[in-house]
Structure formats: C-alpha cells, structure tokens
PDB file of C-alpha atoms and ligand atoms in Angstrom:
ATOM      1  CA  UNK A   1      70.651  72.164 106.351  1.00 67.00           C
ATOM      2  CA  UNK A   2      73.813  70.516 107.639  1.00 79.00           C
ATOM      3  CA  UNK A   3      76.421  72.751 109.240  1.00 93.00           C
ATOM      4  CA  UNK A   4      79.116  74.076 106.885  1.00 96.00           C
ATOM      5  CA  UNK A   5      82.460  75.191 108.335  1.00 98.00           C
ATOM      6  CA  UNK A   6      83.858  76.254 104.946  1.00 98.00           C
ATOM      7  CA  UNK A   7      85.555  79.614 104.782  1.00 98.00           C
ATOM      8  CA  UNK A   8      88.528  81.652 105.887  1.00 98.00           C
ATOM      9  CA  UNK A   9      88.653  82.366 109.578  1.00 98.00           C
ATOM     10  CA  UNK A  10      90.840  84.638 111.684  1.00 98.00           C
ATOM     11  CA  UNK A  11      91.680  84.005 115.321  1.00 98.00           C
ATOM     12  CA  UNK A  12      90.195  86.603 117.668  1.00 98.00           C
ATOM     13  CA  UNK A  13      90.672  84.958 121.071  1.00 98.00           C
ATOM     14  CA  UNK A  14      92.849  82.206 122.461  1.00 98.00           C
ATOM     15  CA  UNK A  15      92.227  81.216 126.068  1.00 98.00           C
ATOM     16  CA  UNK A  16      94.824  79.002 127.814  1.00 98.00           C
ATOM     17  CA  UNK A  17      96.871  78.280 124.693  1.00 98.00           C
ATOM     18  CA  UNK A  18      99.871  78.398 127.029  1.00 98.00           C
ATOM     19  CA  UNK A  19      98.503  75.582 129.240  1.00 98.00           C
ATOM     20  CA  UNK A  20      97.729  73.487 126.147  1.00 99.00           C
ATOM     21  CA  UNK A  21     101.242  73.985 124.781  1.00 98.00           C
ATOM     22  CA  UNK A  22     102.827  73.097 128.158  1.00 98.00           C
ATOM     23  CA  UNK A  23     100.749  69.888 128.215  1.00 99.00           C
ATOM     24  CA  UNK A  24     102.118  69.073 124.739  1.00 98.00           C
ATOM     25  CA  UNK A  25     105.670  69.644 125.965  1.00 98.00           C
ATOM     26  CA  UNK A  26     106.385  72.631 123.709  1.00 98.00           C
ATOM     27  CA  UNK A  27     109.580  74.377 124.845  1.00 98.00           C
ATOM     28  CA  UNK A  28     109.610  77.871 126.345  1.00 98.00           C
ATOM     29  CA  UNK A  29     111.126  79.695 123.366  1.00 98.00           C
ATOM     30  CA  UNK A  30     108.634  78.165 120.922  1.00 98.00           C
ATOM     31  CA  UNK A  31     105.701  78.922 123.245  1.00 98.00           C
ATOM     32  CA  UNK A  32     106.831  82.539 123.519  1.00 98.00           C
ATOM     33  CA  UNK A  33     106.652  82.943 119.738  1.00 98.00           C
ATOM     34  CA  UNK A  34     103.538  80.778 119.284  1.00 98.00           C
ATOM     35  CA  UNK A  35     101.374  82.667 121.748  1.00 97.00           C
ATOM     36  CA  UNK A  36     101.897  85.940 119.862  1.00 97.00           C
ATOM     37  CA  UNK A  37     100.467  84.444 116.651  1.00 98.00           C
ATOM     38  CA  UNK A  38      97.064  85.204 115.175  1.00 98.00           C
ATOM     39  CA  UNK A  39      96.549  82.069 113.049  1.00 98.00           C
ATOM     40  CA  UNK A  40      94.130  81.867 110.175  1.00 98.00           C
ATOM     41  CA  UNK A  41      92.134  78.766 109.252  1.00 98.00           C
ATOM     42  CA  UNK A  42      91.033  77.915 105.738  1.00 98.00           C
ATOM     43  CA  UNK A  43      88.401  75.198 105.900  1.00 98.00           C
ATOM     44  CA  UNK A  44      87.032  73.365 102.876  1.00 98.00           C
ATOM     45  CA  UNK A  45      84.158  71.033 103.611  1.00 98.00           C
ATOM     46  CA  UNK A  46      82.659  68.739 100.996  1.00 97.00           C
ATOM     47  CA  UNK A  47      80.107  66.540 102.696  1.00 92.00           C
ATOM     48  CA  UNK A  48      82.144  64.602 105.248  1.00 94.00           C
ATOM     49  CA  UNK A  49      85.504  65.419 103.637  1.00 98.00           C
ATOM     50  CA  UNK A  50      87.480  68.150 105.333  1.00 98.00           C
ATOM     51  CA  UNK A  51      90.553  70.218 104.551  1.00 98.00           C
ATOM     52  CA  UNK A  52      91.669  72.392 107.456  1.00 99.00           C
ATOM     53  CA  UNK A  53      94.740  74.537 106.856  1.00 98.00           C
ATOM     54  CA  UNK A  54      95.936  76.489 109.866  1.00 98.00           C
ATOM     55  CA  UNK A  55      98.495  79.101 108.857  1.00 98.00           C
ATOM     56  CA  UNK A  56     100.590  81.664 110.659  1.00 98.00           C
ATOM     57  CA  UNK A  57     103.763  83.658 110.124  1.00 97.00           C
ATOM     58  CA  UNK A  58     105.678  80.968 112.060  1.00 98.00           C
ATOM     59  CA  UNK A  59     104.268  77.490 111.304  1.00 98.00           C
ATOM     60  CA  UNK A  60     101.513  75.968 109.163  1.00 98.00           C
ATOM     61  CA  UNK A  61      99.505  72.835 109.745  1.00 98.00           C
ATOM     62  CA  UNK A  62      97.381  71.003 107.189  1.00 98.00           C
ATOM     63  CA  UNK A  63      94.871  68.339 108.142  1.00 98.00           C
ATOM     64  CA  UNK A  64      92.695  66.400 105.692  1.00 98.00           C
ATOM     65  CA  UNK A  65      90.257  63.722 106.805  1.00 98.00           C
ATOM     66  CA  UNK A  66      86.880  62.101 106.322  1.00 98.00           C
ATOM     67  CA  UNK A  67      84.432  62.005 109.178  1.00 98.00           C
ATOM     68  CA  UNK A  68      84.152  58.474 110.595  1.00 98.00           C
ATOM     69  CA  UNK A  69      87.431  57.208 109.073  1.00 98.00           C
ATOM     70  CA  UNK A  70      90.381  56.802 111.440  1.00 98.00           C
ATOM     71  CA  UNK A  71      93.674  58.100 110.080  1.00 98.00           C
ATOM     72  CA  UNK A  72      97.323  58.386 111.083  1.00 98.00           C
ATOM     73  CA  UNK A  73      98.134  61.920 112.124  1.00 98.00           C
ATOM     74  CA  UNK A  74     101.624  63.307 112.584  1.00 98.00           C
ATOM     75  CA  UNK A  75     101.568  66.744 114.130  1.00 98.00           C
ATOM     76  CA  UNK A  76     104.515  67.953 112.077  1.00 98.00           C
ATOM     77  CA  UNK A  77     105.803  71.375 113.100  1.00 97.00           C
ATOM     78  CA  UNK A  78     103.635  71.298 116.223  1.00 98.00           C
ATOM     79  CA  UNK A  79     104.639  68.725 118.871  1.00 98.00           C
ATOM     80  CA  UNK A  80     105.709  66.219 116.183  1.00 98.00           C
ATOM     81  CA  UNK A  81     103.866  63.250 117.673  1.00 98.00           C
ATOM     82  CA  UNK A  82     102.052  60.442 115.922  1.00 98.00           C
ATOM     83  CA  UNK A  83      98.498  59.604 116.808  1.00 98.00           C
ATOM     84  CA  UNK A  84      95.498  57.717 115.509  1.00 98.00           C
ATOM     85  CA  UNK A  85      92.837  60.306 114.917  1.00 99.00           C
ATOM     86  CA  UNK A  86      89.113  59.932 114.406  1.00 99.00           C
ATOM     87  CA  UNK A  87      86.678  62.739 113.716  1.00 98.00           C
ATOM     88  CA  UNK A  88      82.959  62.218 114.249  1.00 98.00           C
ATOM     89  CA  UNK A  89      79.814  64.326 114.318  1.00 97.00           C
ATOM     90  CA  UNK A  90      78.172  64.913 117.665  1.00 97.00           C
ATOM     91  CA  UNK A  91      75.060  66.706 116.491  1.00 96.00           C
ATOM     92  CA  UNK A  92      76.499  69.819 114.782  1.00 96.00           C
ATOM     93  CA  UNK A  93      79.865  69.573 116.531  1.00 98.00           C
ATOM     94  CA  UNK A  94      82.914  68.102 114.833  1.00 98.00           C
ATOM     95  CA  UNK A  95      84.770  66.070 117.443  1.00 98.00           C
ATOM     96  CA  UNK A  96      88.298  64.689 117.022  1.00 99.00           C
ATOM     97  CA  UNK A  97      89.905  62.139 119.330  1.00 99.00           C
ATOM     98  CA  UNK A  98      93.694  61.912 118.934  1.00 99.00           C
ATOM     99  CA  UNK A  99      94.798  58.613 120.467  1.00 98.00           C
ATOM    100  CA  UNK A 100      98.499  58.376 121.271  1.00 98.00           C
ATOM    101  CA  UNK A 101     101.081  59.132 123.903  1.00 98.00           C
ATOM    102  CA  UNK A 102      99.126  62.072 125.353  1.00 98.00           C
ATOM    103  CA  UNK A 103      96.014  61.264 127.372  1.00 98.00           C
ATOM    104  CA  UNK A 104      92.693  62.946 126.696  1.00 98.00           C
ATOM    105  CA  UNK A 105      93.917  64.569 123.481  1.00 99.00           C
ATOM    106  CA  UNK A 106      91.532  65.958 120.912  1.00 99.00           C
ATOM    107  CA  UNK A 107      89.561  68.936 119.694  1.00 99.00           C
ATOM    108  CA  UNK A 108      86.019  70.065 118.938  1.00 99.00           C
ATOM    109  CA  UNK A 109      84.797  72.578 116.352  1.00 98.00           C
ATOM    110  CA  UNK A 110      81.382  74.220 116.293  1.00 98.00           C
ATOM    111  CA  UNK A 111      79.672  77.337 114.969  1.00 98.00           C
ATOM    112  CA  UNK A 112      78.033  79.835 117.271  1.00 97.00           C
ATOM    113  CA  UNK A 113      76.361  82.780 115.573  1.00 94.00           C
ATOM    114  CA  UNK A 114      78.932  84.100 113.071  1.00 91.00           C
ATOM    115  CA  UNK A 115      81.848  82.626 115.008  1.00 98.00           C
ATOM    116  CA  UNK A 116      83.867  79.458 114.643  1.00 98.00           C
ATOM    117  CA  UNK A 117      84.838  77.884 117.949  1.00 98.00           C
ATOM    118  CA  UNK A 118      87.642  75.422 118.594  1.00 99.00           C
ATOM    119  CA  UNK A 119      88.347  73.669 121.857  1.00 99.00           C
ATOM    120  CA  UNK A 120      91.768  71.999 122.021  1.00 99.00           C
ATOM    121  CA  UNK A 121      92.314  69.402 124.741  1.00 99.00           C
ATOM    122  CA  UNK A 122      95.426  67.677 126.083  1.00 99.00           C
ATOM    123  CA  UNK A 123      95.696  65.923 129.445  1.00 98.00           C
ATOM    124  CA  UNK A 124      94.029  68.286 131.959  1.00 98.00           C
ATOM    125  CA  UNK A 125      94.321  71.419 129.798  1.00 99.00           C
ATOM    126  CA  UNK A 126      91.659  73.028 127.628  1.00 99.00           C
ATOM    127  CA  UNK A 127      92.391  75.839 125.194  1.00 99.00           C
ATOM    128  CA  UNK A 128      89.454  77.766 123.772  1.00 99.00           C
ATOM    129  CA  UNK A 129      89.820  79.593 120.480  1.00 99.00           C
ATOM    130  CA  UNK A 130      87.316  81.777 118.643  1.00 98.00           C
ATOM    131  CA  UNK A 131      87.598  82.753 114.966  1.00 99.00           C
ATOM    132  CA  UNK A 132      85.721  85.291 112.867  1.00 98.00           C
ATOM    133  CA  UNK A 133      85.199  85.228 109.113  1.00 98.00           C
ATOM    134  CA  UNK A 134      87.965  87.029 107.249  1.00 97.00           C
TER     135      UNK A 134
HETATM  136  C1  LIG B   1      96.723  73.507 115.390  1.00 92.58           C
HETATM  137  C2  LIG B   1      99.225  74.339 118.039  1.00 92.58           C
HETATM  138  C3  LIG B   1     101.040  74.048 119.723  1.00 92.58           C
HETATM  139  C4  LIG B   1     103.326  74.057 118.751  1.00 92.58           C
HETATM  140  C5  LIG B   1     103.552  76.792 116.680  1.00 92.58           C
HETATM  141  C6  LIG B   1     102.143  77.208 116.703  1.00 92.58           C
HETATM  142  C7  LIG B   1     101.626  77.329 115.280  1.00 92.58           C
HETATM  143  C8  LIG B   1      99.635  77.524 113.829  1.00 92.58           C
HETATM  144  O1  LIG B   1      95.145  70.930 115.277  1.00 92.58           O
HETATM  145  C9  LIG B   1      94.721  72.049 115.292  1.00 92.58           C
HETATM  146  O2  LIG B   1      93.572  72.366 114.673  1.00 92.58           O
HETATM  147  C10 LIG B   1      92.740  71.338 114.177  1.00 92.58           C
HETATM  148  C11 LIG B   1      91.326  71.870 114.208  1.00 92.58           C
HETATM  149  O3  LIG B   1      91.187  73.009 113.380  1.00 92.58           O
HETATM  150  C12 LIG B   1      93.098  71.000 112.754  1.00 92.58           C
HETATM  151  O4  LIG B   1      94.397  70.555 112.652  1.00 92.58           O
HETATM  152  C13 LIG B   1      95.409  73.149 116.023  1.00 92.58           C
HETATM  153  C14 LIG B   1      97.483  74.444 116.261  1.00 92.58           C
HETATM  154  C15 LIG B   1      97.919  73.789 117.574  1.00 92.58           C
HETATM  155  C16 LIG B   1      99.773  73.462 119.165  1.00 92.58           C
HETATM  156  C17 LIG B   1     102.262  73.415 119.119  1.00 92.58           C
HETATM  157  C18 LIG B   1     103.534  75.525 118.854  1.00 92.58           C
HETATM  158  C19 LIG B   1     104.199  76.074 117.617  1.00 92.58           C
HETATM  159  C20 LIG B   1     100.133  77.476 115.248  1.00 92.58           C
HETATM  160  C21 LIG B   1      99.774  76.236 113.055  1.00 92.58           C
END
C-alpha cells in the first residue's frame, strides 16, 4: 500500500520556524504574527497528483503539483519569491527541492505513526513541524 497523505491536519509543534523565516528574509512584524499561528493543512492526494492547502487566520498558501514534474512556484503571501520546484518520492517521503535565489531550499513530508511531519529547509536553517489529524 502506497503512503497516503490525504486528510486535514492541524499543527501541533513548530520547531525553529523563526530561524526558517529569518533565512527567508521575512520582516520582524510579520514573523511576530506568523509564529503565533496554528496552521491547518488540507491534503488531497490522487496517485502522484497533490493538492496541499495550508491555511491560517493570517495567510493561506495553495500548492498543486505532480510528483516528478518540475513546476514554477511563486510563494505568494509568504516570501513572494519565484522558484523552480520539483517533488519526488524518496521511499515513502515526499521531497521538494525549490531551486531559486535561496540556497538549499526545500521541504520533506512523511508520516510517522498517526502524525504528519514536515521539514522546511532554507540555507542553514531547518524548521520541523508536526501535524495531527483534525
Ligand atoms: C508554507 C511559511 C514563512 C511568511 C505567514 C505565515 C503563514 C501559513 O510550503 C509550505 O508547505 C509545503 C508543504 O506542505 C506546501 O506548500 C509551507 C508555510 C511557510 C514561510 C513566510 C510568513 C507569513 C503560514 C500559510
């Protein structure tokens, strides 16, 4: 059985989100608001097609992609950069490389027990988020 990330997920922990936001150049006032948020993710997975909607009371971010197909990503409402993004499977982990102005940018999703994990990377910063099913 292939892994299925589909569902509605609530953030329960968010380690070094501040460092990740600093690496992205997010200003102080925005970081202050952003780090108080408890975002929710709605993930719809149909084979290798993904819809990942991250929502919060402050900003929303929608990403749709197919595994193995590079796409143009604009991180609208986040750091507003453009990158070439490619998501691939590494065993049961979903790995995204976001090539652009920022070095070493990307993220990885995986399931561990009943939890959804997300590691967000930018330059030398790693943010670790854990979500539980809503
Ligand atoms: C998306 C936030 C910090 C700006 C607001 C924070 C609003 C809620 O890309 C992401 O997830 C992937 C994998 O699931 C799918 O797109 C993470 C949140 C990153 C970066 C920038 C702070 C302002 C947070 C949208």
